[in-house]
Amino acid sequence: MAKKRPQTKAGKQQLKDGEIPVVGAREPCPCGSGRRYKGCHGRAAAQAVTELVQRPFEGLAGECDWVALRELVPAATAALTLKGGLPEGVPSVTLATVLPMAWPALRREDGSVLLALQNDTSSGDLSRDLADTLQRALEAEAGSPVAARRVPADGPRLQDLLDGDAPFEPVVHSGFEFWVPDAENATAEVSASLERANEAAIPTALLSGVDAAYWCETPEKNHLRWVMPYAEEQLLDALARLHAAGETSLGEGTRLVGSFRAHGLMVPVWDLPSAMGAEDCEKPAAAFAERLATALASDAPLTAEERRARGGLTNRQVTLS
């Protein structure tokens, strides 16, 4: 026989919604309803934490590069500029793709902060998770890592903490020596860890002539992965126009093979010959950017051939996040 829920006493003071503290999911809700927290005021809080934000980096300078560093680039860093300047005792804040031991962040001995981008997160809003980690790193003791935790649903986002007018300029590294201030004089244990990480990293380079296009080298062939800021439907139409016209190539032996979908943006991917390095991609990529701009500006209905090309591009999409 089911137990009856205890009734709220008429004389008991009720808390306002804004005053409800967070308690254990199975504990009685502090509002006095007699229900468990997870079935009362905790329900909205849980939904806010798990609701997926499709474009967590929208509004940040360099959104496309944020996506690339999160999903595609093994070793890279970028200086971050905080609103209102750096706190006392913090000489710099740097975004890093990954950190040793999968730390979410690290406060170095000199007080500088490294914030990792490729860690698992606890909520559906990557921007809020990173902002929480950053805030705790700024207050952490020098020489200590920052652990992961469940993020409050009403916490700030990166867009609230970072200066939106400051440039975002990624630096791609050949290895992870940026983990330690003096890699050449590191201990044997640290050197071994760096060596293992470096061996697993795919050689990657950022093109200089176009935005957010990353060349990478693999054993069989090279690739160009280009994060683009345009709306997906508009970009698919433009790529279909170019593909039907035979204008998606970046040169002999290259081929547009499909695209990734990551954090609300599309990432077209080209196969390249093994002999084609990053510098060899610069002129073809700049020329393609001009052709793409023209195709994006067209509002003419797609032809039958262009619709077939669009269907093929759609079928070759892979969602990363």
PDB file of C-alpha atoms in Angstrom:
ATOM      1  CA  MET A   1       0.000   0.000   0.000  1.00  0.00           C
ATOM      2  CA  ALA A   2       1.489   3.321  -1.071  1.00  0.00           C
ATOM      3  CA  LYS A   3       2.410   5.768   1.624  1.00  0.00           C
ATOM      4  CA  LYS A   4       0.598   9.069   1.723  1.00  0.00           C
ATOM      5  CA  ARG A   5       2.703  12.157   1.130  1.00  0.00           C
ATOM      6  CA  PRO A   6       2.980  14.288   4.242  1.00  0.00           C
ATOM      7  CA  GLN A   7       0.807  17.364   4.064  1.00  0.00           C
ATOM      8  CA  THR A   8       2.304  20.818   4.390  1.00  0.00           C
ATOM      9  CA  LYS A   9       1.369  22.412   7.662  1.00  0.00           C
ATOM     10  CA  ALA A  10      -0.672  25.563   7.247  1.00  0.00           C
ATOM     11  CA  GLY A  11       1.429  27.489   9.724  1.00  0.00           C
ATOM     12  CA  LYS A  12       4.799  26.568   8.166  1.00  0.00           C
ATOM     13  CA  GLN A  13       6.598  29.437   6.458  1.00  0.00           C
ATOM     14  CA  GLN A  14       6.942  28.906   2.700  1.00  0.00           C
ATOM     15  CA  LEU A  15      10.175  29.887   0.912  1.00  0.00           C
ATOM     16  CA  LYS A  16      10.005  31.956  -2.215  1.00  0.00           C
ATOM     17  CA  ASP A  17      11.325  30.450  -5.440  1.00  0.00           C
ATOM     18  CA  GLY A  18      14.397  32.643  -5.380  1.00  0.00           C
ATOM     19  CA  GLU A  19      15.299  31.380  -1.898  1.00  0.00           C
ATOM     20  CA  ILE A  20      15.200  27.631  -2.606  1.00  0.00           C
ATOM     21  CA  PRO A  21      18.642  26.159  -1.863  1.00  0.00           C
ATOM     22  CA  VAL A  22      20.046  23.125  -3.708  1.00  0.00           C
ATOM     23  CA  VAL A  23      19.836  19.886  -1.707  1.00  0.00           C
ATOM     24  CA  GLY A  24      20.137  16.182  -2.522  1.00  0.00           C
ATOM     25  CA  ALA A  25      17.789  14.949  -5.246  1.00  0.00           C
ATOM     26  CA  ARG A  26      16.018  12.507  -2.866  1.00  0.00           C
ATOM     27  CA  GLU A  27      15.846  14.856   0.115  1.00  0.00           C
ATOM     28  CA  PRO A  28      12.663  16.756   1.018  1.00  0.00           C
ATOM     29  CA  CYS A  29      12.362  19.996  -0.955  1.00  0.00           C
ATOM     30  CA  PRO A  30      13.189  23.003   1.280  1.00  0.00           C
ATOM     31  CA  CYS A  31      10.040  24.770   0.039  1.00  0.00           C
ATOM     32  CA  GLY A  32       7.961  22.679   2.445  1.00  0.00           C
ATOM     33  CA  SER A  33       5.796  20.933  -0.166  1.00  0.00           C
ATOM     34  CA  GLY A  34       6.582  17.515   1.284  1.00  0.00           C
ATOM     35  CA  ARG A  35       7.876  16.235  -2.037  1.00  0.00           C
ATOM     36  CA  ARG A  36      11.437  15.226  -2.845  1.00  0.00           C
ATOM     37  CA  TYR A  37      13.633  17.962  -4.269  1.00  0.00           C
ATOM     38  CA  LYS A  38      14.011  16.199  -7.641  1.00  0.00           C
ATOM     39  CA  GLY A  39      10.210  16.162  -8.089  1.00  0.00           C
ATOM     40  CA  CYS A  40       9.667  19.740  -6.951  1.00  0.00           C
ATOM     41  CA  HIS A  41      11.990  22.730  -7.332  1.00  0.00           C
ATOM     42  CA  GLY A  42      14.871  20.486  -8.421  1.00  0.00           C
ATOM     43  CA  ARG A  43      13.032  19.538 -11.605  1.00  0.00           C
ATOM     44  CA  ALA A  44      13.489  22.939 -13.237  1.00  0.00           C
ATOM     45  CA  ALA A  45      17.102  23.130 -12.063  1.00  0.00           C
ATOM     46  CA  ALA A  46      17.887  19.709 -13.550  1.00  0.00           C
ATOM     47  CA  GLN A  47      16.261  20.642 -16.855  1.00  0.00           C
ATOM     48  CA  ALA A  48      18.262  23.887 -17.034  1.00  0.00           C
ATOM     49  CA  VAL A  49      21.525  22.002 -16.477  1.00  0.00           C
ATOM     50  CA  THR A  50      20.877  19.254 -19.038  1.00  0.00           C
ATOM     51  CA  GLU A  51      19.266  21.361 -21.788  1.00  0.00           C
ATOM     52  CA  LEU A  52      21.637  21.351 -24.752  1.00  0.00           C
ATOM     53  CA  VAL A  53      22.914  24.675 -26.038  1.00  0.00           C
ATOM     54  CA  GLN A  54      23.464  24.119 -29.762  1.00  0.00           C
ATOM     55  CA  ARG A  55      25.970  26.964 -30.254  1.00  0.00           C
ATOM     56  CA  PRO A  56      27.786  27.415 -26.921  1.00  0.00           C
ATOM     57  CA  PHE A  57      30.440  29.727 -28.419  1.00  0.00           C
ATOM     58  CA  GLU A  58      28.029  32.004 -30.277  1.00  0.00           C
ATOM     59  CA  GLY A  59      28.841  35.658 -29.599  1.00  0.00           C
ATOM     60  CA  LEU A  60      32.480  35.001 -28.734  1.00  0.00           C
ATOM     61  CA  ALA A  61      35.238  36.393 -30.935  1.00  0.00           C
ATOM     62  CA  GLY A  62      36.537  33.573 -33.127  1.00  0.00           C
ATOM     63  CA  GLU A  63      33.557  31.234 -32.672  1.00  0.00           C
ATOM     64  CA  CYS A  64      34.754  29.039 -35.559  1.00  0.00           C
ATOM     65  CA  ASP A  65      38.212  28.668 -34.016  1.00  0.00           C
ATOM     66  CA  TRP A  66      36.670  27.790 -30.634  1.00  0.00           C
ATOM     67  CA  VAL A  67      34.835  24.935 -32.376  1.00  0.00           C
ATOM     68  CA  ALA A  68      38.007  23.800 -34.156  1.00  0.00           C
ATOM     69  CA  LEU A  69      40.079  23.791 -30.961  1.00  0.00           C
ATOM     70  CA  ARG A  70      37.331  21.884 -29.168  1.00  0.00           C
ATOM     71  CA  GLU A  71      36.838  19.170 -31.808  1.00  0.00           C
ATOM     72  CA  LEU A  72      39.649  19.070 -34.368  1.00  0.00           C
ATOM     73  CA  VAL A  73      43.001  20.405 -33.182  1.00  0.00           C
ATOM     74  CA  PRO A  74      45.249  18.305 -30.911  1.00  0.00           C
ATOM     75  CA  ALA A  75      47.613  20.927 -29.502  1.00  0.00           C
ATOM     76  CA  ALA A  76      46.857  24.644 -29.484  1.00  0.00           C
ATOM     77  CA  THR A  77      46.606  27.622 -27.156  1.00  0.00           C
ATOM     78  CA  ALA A  78      44.997  31.062 -27.267  1.00  0.00           C
ATOM     79  CA  ALA A  79      45.343  34.009 -24.914  1.00  0.00           C
ATOM     80  CA  LEU A  80      42.060  35.041 -23.259  1.00  0.00           C
ATOM     81  CA  THR A  81      41.142  38.595 -22.273  1.00  0.00           C
ATOM     82  CA  LEU A  82      38.799  39.023 -19.308  1.00  0.00           C
ATOM     83  CA  LYS A  83      36.251  41.782 -18.931  1.00  0.00           C
ATOM     84  CA  GLY A  84      37.627  44.322 -16.480  1.00  0.00           C
ATOM     85  CA  GLY A  85      41.166  42.998 -16.770  1.00  0.00           C
ATOM     86  CA  LEU A  86      43.097  40.304 -14.905  1.00  0.00           C
ATOM     87  CA  PRO A  87      42.691  39.832 -11.136  1.00  0.00           C
ATOM     88  CA  GLU A  88      45.640  40.649  -8.922  1.00  0.00           C
ATOM     89  CA  GLY A  89      48.193  37.854  -8.922  1.00  0.00           C
ATOM     90  CA  VAL A  90      47.060  36.406 -12.262  1.00  0.00           C
ATOM     91  CA  PRO A  91      49.559  37.432 -14.968  1.00  0.00           C
ATOM     92  CA  SER A  92      47.716  35.677 -17.822  1.00  0.00           C
ATOM     93  CA  VAL A  93      44.822  33.388 -18.771  1.00  0.00           C
ATOM     94  CA  THR A  94      45.363  30.943 -21.629  1.00  0.00           C
ATOM     95  CA  LEU A  95      42.972  28.551 -23.320  1.00  0.00           C
ATOM     96  CA  ALA A  96      44.513  25.152 -24.122  1.00  0.00           C
ATOM     97  CA  THR A  97      43.104  22.241 -26.067  1.00  0.00           C
ATOM     98  CA  VAL A  98      44.021  19.711 -23.361  1.00  0.00           C
ATOM     99  CA  LEU A  99      46.016  19.613 -20.123  1.00  0.00           C
ATOM    100  CA  PRO A 100      47.915  16.809 -18.345  1.00  0.00           C
ATOM    101  CA  MET A 101      45.777  14.252 -16.493  1.00  0.00           C
ATOM    102  CA  ALA A 102      42.708  15.685 -18.274  1.00  0.00           C
ATOM    103  CA  TRP A 103      42.614  18.546 -15.763  1.00  0.00           C
ATOM    104  CA  PRO A 104      39.823  21.047 -16.514  1.00  0.00           C
ATOM    105  CA  ALA A 105      42.179  23.883 -15.540  1.00  0.00           C
ATOM    106  CA  LEU A 106      45.505  24.593 -13.875  1.00  0.00           C
ATOM    107  CA  ARG A 107      46.754  27.491 -11.765  1.00  0.00           C
ATOM    108  CA  ARG A 108      50.515  27.536 -12.252  1.00  0.00           C
ATOM    109  CA  GLU A 109      53.099  28.419  -9.639  1.00  0.00           C
ATOM    110  CA  ASP A 110      53.430  31.926 -11.092  1.00  0.00           C
ATOM    111  CA  GLY A 111      49.675  32.462 -10.784  1.00  0.00           C
ATOM    112  CA  SER A 112      48.887  32.144 -14.489  1.00  0.00           C
ATOM    113  CA  VAL A 113      45.839  30.097 -15.510  1.00  0.00           C
ATOM    114  CA  LEU A 114      45.469  27.412 -18.179  1.00  0.00           C
ATOM    115  CA  LEU A 115      41.889  26.477 -19.118  1.00  0.00           C
ATOM    116  CA  ALA A 116      41.327  23.182 -20.992  1.00  0.00           C
ATOM    117  CA  LEU A 117      38.741  23.079 -23.777  1.00  0.00           C
ATOM    118  CA  GLN A 118      38.452  19.387 -24.692  1.00  0.00           C
ATOM    119  CA  ASN A 119      37.322  17.970 -21.330  1.00  0.00           C
ATOM    120  CA  ASP A 120      34.003  16.255 -20.704  1.00  0.00           C
ATOM    121  CA  THR A 121      31.416  18.585 -19.190  1.00  0.00           C
ATOM    122  CA  SER A 122      28.564  18.028 -16.755  1.00  0.00           C
ATOM    123  CA  SER A 123      25.810  20.110 -18.348  1.00  0.00           C
ATOM    124  CA  GLY A 124      24.373  20.852 -21.765  1.00  0.00           C
ATOM    125  CA  ASP A 125      25.985  24.285 -21.897  1.00  0.00           C
ATOM    126  CA  LEU A 126      29.690  24.008 -22.603  1.00  0.00           C
ATOM    127  CA  SER A 127      30.120  27.759 -22.233  1.00  0.00           C
ATOM    128  CA  ARG A 128      28.695  27.716 -18.698  1.00  0.00           C
ATOM    129  CA  ASP A 129      30.850  24.741 -17.708  1.00  0.00           C
ATOM    130  CA  LEU A 130      34.014  26.444 -18.927  1.00  0.00           C
ATOM    131  CA  ALA A 131      33.110  29.719 -17.244  1.00  0.00           C
ATOM    132  CA  ASP A 132      32.638  27.948 -13.910  1.00  0.00           C
ATOM    133  CA  THR A 133      36.007  26.218 -14.264  1.00  0.00           C
ATOM    134  CA  LEU A 134      37.676  29.502 -15.204  1.00  0.00           C
ATOM    135  CA  GLN A 135      36.257  31.324 -12.192  1.00  0.00           C
ATOM    136  CA  ARG A 136      37.470  28.617  -9.825  1.00  0.00           C
ATOM    137  CA  ALA A 137      40.906  28.575 -11.477  1.00  0.00           C
ATOM    138  CA  LEU A 138      41.271  32.313 -10.926  1.00  0.00           C
ATOM    139  CA  GLU A 139      40.706  31.740  -7.202  1.00  0.00           C
ATOM    140  CA  ALA A 140      42.689  28.503  -6.842  1.00  0.00           C
ATOM    141  CA  GLU A 141      45.988  28.263  -4.986  1.00  0.00           C
ATOM    142  CA  ALA A 142      49.061  28.685  -7.138  1.00  0.00           C
ATOM    143  CA  GLY A 143      50.458  25.362  -8.317  1.00  0.00           C
ATOM    144  CA  SER A 144      47.177  23.440  -8.141  1.00  0.00           C
ATOM    145  CA  PRO A 145      44.822  21.910 -10.733  1.00  0.00           C
ATOM    146  CA  VAL A 146      41.069  22.539 -10.738  1.00  0.00           C
ATOM    147  CA  ALA A 147      38.772  19.517 -10.483  1.00  0.00           C
ATOM    148  CA  ALA A 148      35.536  19.001 -12.406  1.00  0.00           C
ATOM    149  CA  ARG A 149      32.214  19.544 -10.661  1.00  0.00           C
ATOM    150  CA  ARG A 150      28.486  19.894 -11.295  1.00  0.00           C
ATOM    151  CA  VAL A 151      27.872  23.420 -12.525  1.00  0.00           C
ATOM    152  CA  PRO A 152      25.059  25.615 -11.116  1.00  0.00           C
ATOM    153  CA  ALA A 153      22.315  26.223 -13.677  1.00  0.00           C
ATOM    154  CA  ASP A 154      22.346  29.984 -13.082  1.00  0.00           C
ATOM    155  CA  GLY A 155      26.105  30.495 -13.282  1.00  0.00           C
ATOM    156  CA  PRO A 156      27.820  32.862 -15.733  1.00  0.00           C
ATOM    157  CA  ARG A 157      28.884  31.868 -19.252  1.00  0.00           C
ATOM    158  CA  LEU A 158      32.112  32.587 -21.103  1.00  0.00           C
ATOM    159  CA  GLN A 159      30.277  35.405 -22.877  1.00  0.00           C
ATOM    160  CA  ASP A 160      29.831  37.057 -19.451  1.00  0.00           C
ATOM    161  CA  LEU A 161      33.494  36.740 -18.465  1.00  0.00           C
ATOM    162  CA  LEU A 162      35.484  37.344 -21.663  1.00  0.00           C
ATOM    163  CA  ASP A 163      36.043  40.630 -23.470  1.00  0.00           C
ATOM    164  CA  GLY A 164      34.050  40.266 -26.677  1.00  0.00           C
ATOM    165  CA  ASP A 165      36.087  42.966 -28.443  1.00  0.00           C
ATOM    166  CA  ALA A 166      39.450  41.288 -27.862  1.00  0.00           C
ATOM    167  CA  PRO A 167      40.806  39.178 -30.750  1.00  0.00           C
ATOM    168  CA  PHE A 168      40.922  35.405 -30.453  1.00  0.00           C
ATOM    169  CA  GLU A 169      44.176  34.218 -32.035  1.00  0.00           C
ATOM    170  CA  PRO A 170      44.915  30.475 -31.766  1.00  0.00           C
ATOM    171  CA  VAL A 171      48.489  29.238 -31.864  1.00  0.00           C
ATOM    172  CA  VAL A 172      48.812  25.662 -33.131  1.00  0.00           C
ATOM    173  CA  HIS A 173      51.696  23.695 -31.591  1.00  0.00           C
ATOM    174  CA  SER A 174      53.545  20.666 -32.889  1.00  0.00           C
ATOM    175  CA  GLY A 175      53.432  19.135 -29.379  1.00  0.00           C
ATOM    176  CA  PHE A 176      52.370  19.713 -25.789  1.00  0.00           C
ATOM    177  CA  GLU A 177      55.498  21.421 -24.457  1.00  0.00           C
ATOM    178  CA  PHE A 178      53.263  24.341 -23.457  1.00  0.00           C
ATOM    179  CA  TRP A 179      52.158  22.189 -20.514  1.00  0.00           C
ATOM    180  CA  VAL A 180      55.350  23.018 -18.625  1.00  0.00           C
ATOM    181  CA  PRO A 181      57.261  26.332 -18.448  1.00  0.00           C
ATOM    182  CA  ASP A 182      60.633  24.671 -19.086  1.00  0.00           C
ATOM    183  CA  ALA A 183      60.113  21.474 -21.096  1.00  0.00           C
ATOM    184  CA  GLU A 184      63.828  21.016 -21.806  1.00  0.00           C
ATOM    185  CA  ASN A 185      64.603  20.670 -18.086  1.00  0.00           C
ATOM    186  CA  ALA A 186      61.500  18.681 -17.125  1.00  0.00           C
ATOM    187  CA  THR A 187      61.737  15.577 -14.959  1.00  0.00           C
ATOM    188  CA  ALA A 188      61.975  12.132 -16.558  1.00  0.00           C
ATOM    189  CA  GLU A 189      58.333  11.405 -15.668  1.00  0.00           C
ATOM    190  CA  VAL A 190      57.069  14.627 -17.237  1.00  0.00           C
ATOM    191  CA  SER A 191      59.261  14.125 -20.301  1.00  0.00           C
ATOM    192  CA  ALA A 192      57.855  10.621 -20.784  1.00  0.00           C
ATOM    193  CA  SER A 193      54.292  11.939 -20.500  1.00  0.00           C
ATOM    194  CA  LEU A 194      55.018  14.647 -23.060  1.00  0.00           C
ATOM    195  CA  GLU A 195      56.566  12.127 -25.423  1.00  0.00           C
ATOM    196  CA  ARG A 196      53.489   9.898 -25.284  1.00  0.00           C
ATOM    197  CA  ALA A 197      51.148  12.835 -25.900  1.00  0.00           C
ATOM    198  CA  ASN A 198      53.257  14.153 -28.768  1.00  0.00           C
ATOM    199  CA  GLU A 199      53.331  10.757 -30.478  1.00  0.00           C
ATOM    200  CA  ALA A 200      49.528  10.620 -30.492  1.00  0.00           C
ATOM    201  CA  ALA A 201      49.048  14.149 -31.873  1.00  0.00           C
ATOM    202  CA  ILE A 202      48.166  14.521 -35.572  1.00  0.00           C
ATOM    203  CA  PRO A 203      50.338  17.200 -37.237  1.00  0.00           C
ATOM    204  CA  THR A 204      48.063  20.215 -37.750  1.00  0.00           C
ATOM    205  CA  ALA A 205      48.449  23.748 -39.101  1.00  0.00           C
ATOM    206  CA  LEU A 206      46.170  26.799 -39.290  1.00  0.00           C
ATOM    207  CA  LEU A 207      45.962  28.473 -42.691  1.00  0.00           C
ATOM    208  CA  SER A 208      46.798  32.185 -42.606  1.00  0.00           C
ATOM    209  CA  GLY A 209      44.840  33.427 -45.633  1.00  0.00           C
ATOM    210  CA  VAL A 210      41.320  32.327 -44.585  1.00  0.00           C
ATOM    211  CA  ASP A 211      39.558  31.982 -41.244  1.00  0.00           C
ATOM    212  CA  ALA A 212      39.352  28.750 -39.220  1.00  0.00           C
ATOM    213  CA  ALA A 213      40.740  26.385 -41.874  1.00  0.00           C
ATOM    214  CA  TYR A 214      42.997  23.664 -40.454  1.00  0.00           C
ATOM    215  CA  TRP A 215      45.280  21.394 -42.487  1.00  0.00           C
ATOM    216  CA  CYS A 216      46.244  18.059 -40.960  1.00  0.00           C
ATOM    217  CA  GLU A 217      48.471  15.165 -41.953  1.00  0.00           C
ATOM    218  CA  THR A 218      47.531  11.490 -41.668  1.00  0.00           C
ATOM    219  CA  PRO A 219      49.439   8.386 -42.838  1.00  0.00           C
ATOM    220  CA  GLU A 220      47.385   7.812 -46.007  1.00  0.00           C
ATOM    221  CA  LYS A 221      46.373  11.335 -47.066  1.00  0.00           C
ATOM    222  CA  ASN A 222      46.136  14.886 -45.772  1.00  0.00           C
ATOM    223  CA  HIS A 223      42.951  16.801 -45.029  1.00  0.00           C
ATOM    224  CA  LEU A 224      41.643  20.344 -44.816  1.00  0.00           C
ATOM    225  CA  ARG A 225      38.908  20.891 -42.226  1.00  0.00           C
ATOM    226  CA  TRP A 226      37.317  24.319 -42.442  1.00  0.00           C
ATOM    227  CA  VAL A 227      34.875  25.570 -39.790  1.00  0.00           C
ATOM    228  CA  MET A 228      32.432  28.005 -41.397  1.00  0.00           C
ATOM    229  CA  PRO A 229      30.150  30.554 -39.677  1.00  0.00           C
ATOM    230  CA  TYR A 230      27.219  30.406 -42.109  1.00  0.00           C
ATOM    231  CA  ALA A 231      23.751  28.989 -41.449  1.00  0.00           C
ATOM    232  CA  GLU A 232      23.697  25.302 -42.361  1.00  0.00           C
ATOM    233  CA  GLU A 233      20.924  25.439 -44.978  1.00  0.00           C
ATOM    234  CA  GLN A 234      22.483  28.444 -46.698  1.00  0.00           C
ATOM    235  CA  LEU A 235      25.929  26.839 -46.722  1.00  0.00           C
ATOM    236  CA  LEU A 236      24.604  23.530 -48.073  1.00  0.00           C
ATOM    237  CA  ASP A 237      22.902  25.365 -50.934  1.00  0.00           C
ATOM    238  CA  ALA A 238      26.100  27.258 -51.757  1.00  0.00           C
ATOM    239  CA  LEU A 239      28.275  24.131 -51.635  1.00  0.00           C
ATOM    240  CA  ALA A 240      25.736  22.306 -53.824  1.00  0.00           C
ATOM    241  CA  ARG A 241      25.921  25.076 -56.466  1.00  0.00           C
ATOM    242  CA  LEU A 242      29.718  24.862 -56.493  1.00  0.00           C
ATOM    243  CA  HIS A 243      29.797  21.057 -56.441  1.00  0.00           C
ATOM    244  CA  ALA A 244      27.404  20.792 -59.396  1.00  0.00           C
ATOM    245  CA  ALA A 245      29.612  23.252 -61.290  1.00  0.00           C
ATOM    246  CA  GLY A 246      32.772  21.312 -60.450  1.00  0.00           C
ATOM    247  CA  GLU A 247      34.133  24.191 -58.364  1.00  0.00           C
ATOM    248  CA  THR A 248      34.672  22.631 -54.933  1.00  0.00           C
ATOM    249  CA  SER A 249      38.143  21.325 -55.725  1.00  0.00           C
ATOM    250  CA  LEU A 250      41.244  22.815 -54.116  1.00  0.00           C
ATOM    251  CA  GLY A 251      43.482  21.543 -56.882  1.00  0.00           C
ATOM    252  CA  GLU A 252      44.545  18.338 -58.579  1.00  0.00           C
ATOM    253  CA  GLY A 253      43.938  15.259 -56.451  1.00  0.00           C
ATOM    254  CA  THR A 254      41.729  17.098 -53.930  1.00  0.00           C
ATOM    255  CA  ARG A 255      38.089  16.346 -53.200  1.00  0.00           C
ATOM    256  CA  LEU A 256      35.327  17.692 -50.968  1.00  0.00           C
ATOM    257  CA  VAL A 257      34.315  14.478 -49.189  1.00  0.00           C
ATOM    258  CA  GLY A 258      31.681  15.683 -46.728  1.00  0.00           C
ATOM    259  CA  SER A 259      31.322  17.707 -43.570  1.00  0.00           C
ATOM    260  CA  PHE A 260      31.126  17.579 -39.809  1.00  0.00           C
ATOM    261  CA  ARG A 261      28.418  19.284 -37.793  1.00  0.00           C
ATOM    262  CA  ALA A 262      29.874  20.623 -34.532  1.00  0.00           C
ATOM    263  CA  HIS A 263      28.415  23.003 -31.950  1.00  0.00           C
ATOM    264  CA  GLY A 264      25.896  24.423 -34.402  1.00  0.00           C
ATOM    265  CA  LEU A 265      28.379  25.023 -37.231  1.00  0.00           C
ATOM    266  CA  MET A 266      29.324  23.100 -40.363  1.00  0.00           C
ATOM    267  CA  VAL A 267      32.881  21.919 -41.053  1.00  0.00           C
ATOM    268  CA  PRO A 268      33.455  20.968 -44.725  1.00  0.00           C
ATOM    269  CA  VAL A 269      36.289  18.442 -45.172  1.00  0.00           C
ATOM    270  CA  TRP A 270      38.573  17.946 -48.176  1.00  0.00           C
ATOM    271  CA  ASP A 271      40.857  15.004 -48.915  1.00  0.00           C
ATOM    272  CA  LEU A 272      44.284  16.174 -50.088  1.00  0.00           C
ATOM    273  CA  PRO A 273      47.249  14.378 -51.644  1.00  0.00           C
ATOM    274  CA  SER A 274      49.976  13.390 -49.180  1.00  0.00           C
ATOM    275  CA  ALA A 275      52.378  15.761 -50.909  1.00  0.00           C
ATOM    276  CA  MET A 276      50.083  18.787 -50.385  1.00  0.00           C
ATOM    277  CA  GLY A 277      51.196  20.704 -47.317  1.00  0.00           C
ATOM    278  CA  ALA A 278      49.546  23.561 -45.466  1.00  0.00           C
ATOM    279  CA  GLU A 279      51.325  26.234 -47.506  1.00  0.00           C
ATOM    280  CA  ASP A 280      50.131  24.576 -50.713  1.00  0.00           C
ATOM    281  CA  CYS A 281      46.537  25.033 -49.539  1.00  0.00           C
ATOM    282  CA  GLU A 282      46.733  28.799 -49.053  1.00  0.00           C
ATOM    283  CA  LYS A 283      46.045  30.038 -52.620  1.00  0.00           C
ATOM    284  CA  PRO A 284      43.435  27.367 -53.487  1.00  0.00           C
ATOM    285  CA  ALA A 285      41.596  28.024 -50.205  1.00  0.00           C
ATOM    286  CA  ALA A 286      41.544  31.792 -50.809  1.00  0.00           C
ATOM    287  CA  ALA A 287      40.205  31.228 -54.328  1.00  0.00           C
ATOM    288  CA  PHE A 288      37.540  28.854 -53.012  1.00  0.00           C
ATOM    289  CA  ALA A 289      36.493  31.429 -50.404  1.00  0.00           C
ATOM    290  CA  GLU A 290      35.788  33.887 -53.228  1.00  0.00           C
ATOM    291  CA  ARG A 291      33.726  31.319 -55.152  1.00  0.00           C
ATOM    292  CA  LEU A 292      31.830  30.433 -51.983  1.00  0.00           C
ATOM    293  CA  ALA A 293      31.007  34.085 -51.281  1.00  0.00           C
ATOM    294  CA  THR A 294      29.461  34.380 -54.733  1.00  0.00           C
ATOM    295  CA  ALA A 295      27.459  31.184 -54.257  1.00  0.00           C
ATOM    296  CA  LEU A 296      26.243  32.297 -50.834  1.00  0.00           C
ATOM    297  CA  ALA A 297      24.943  35.542 -52.337  1.00  0.00           C
ATOM    298  CA  SER A 298      22.757  33.715 -54.873  1.00  0.00           C
ATOM    299  CA  ASP A 299      19.069  33.267 -54.073  1.00  0.00           C
ATOM    300  CA  ALA A 300      18.140  31.460 -57.286  1.00  0.00           C
ATOM    301  CA  PRO A 301      16.321  28.124 -56.868  1.00  0.00           C
ATOM    302  CA  LEU A 302      18.592  25.081 -57.050  1.00  0.00           C
ATOM    303  CA  THR A 303      18.606  23.217 -60.337  1.00  0.00           C
ATOM    304  CA  ALA A 304      17.927  19.490 -60.472  1.00  0.00           C
ATOM    305  CA  GLU A 305      21.663  18.781 -60.648  1.00  0.00           C
ATOM    306  CA  GLU A 306      22.332  21.106 -57.707  1.00  0.00           C
ATOM    307  CA  ARG A 307      19.610  19.411 -55.660  1.00  0.00           C
ATOM    308  CA  ARG A 308      21.245  16.037 -56.300  1.00  0.00           C
ATOM    309  CA  ALA A 309      24.587  17.488 -55.240  1.00  0.00           C
ATOM    310  CA  ARG A 310      22.984  18.871 -52.088  1.00  0.00           C
ATOM    311  CA  GLY A 311      21.507  15.481 -51.247  1.00  0.00           C
ATOM    312  CA  GLY A 312      24.917  13.881 -51.583  1.00  0.00           C
ATOM    313  CA  LEU A 313      26.514  16.470 -49.308  1.00  0.00           C
ATOM    314  CA  THR A 314      23.760  16.025 -46.718  1.00  0.00           C
ATOM    315  CA  ASN A 315      24.208  12.242 -46.724  1.00  0.00           C
ATOM    316  CA  ARG A 316      27.915  12.647 -46.016  1.00  0.00           C
ATOM    317  CA  GLN A 317      27.452  14.766 -42.898  1.00  0.00           C
ATOM    318  CA  VAL A 318      28.700  13.506 -39.538  1.00  0.00           C
ATOM    319  CA  THR A 319      27.613  15.129 -36.273  1.00  0.00           C
ATOM    320  CA  LEU A 320      30.419  15.530 -33.740  1.00  0.00           C
ATOM    321  CA  SER A 321      28.438  17.396 -31.063  1.00  0.00           C
TER     322      SER A 321
END
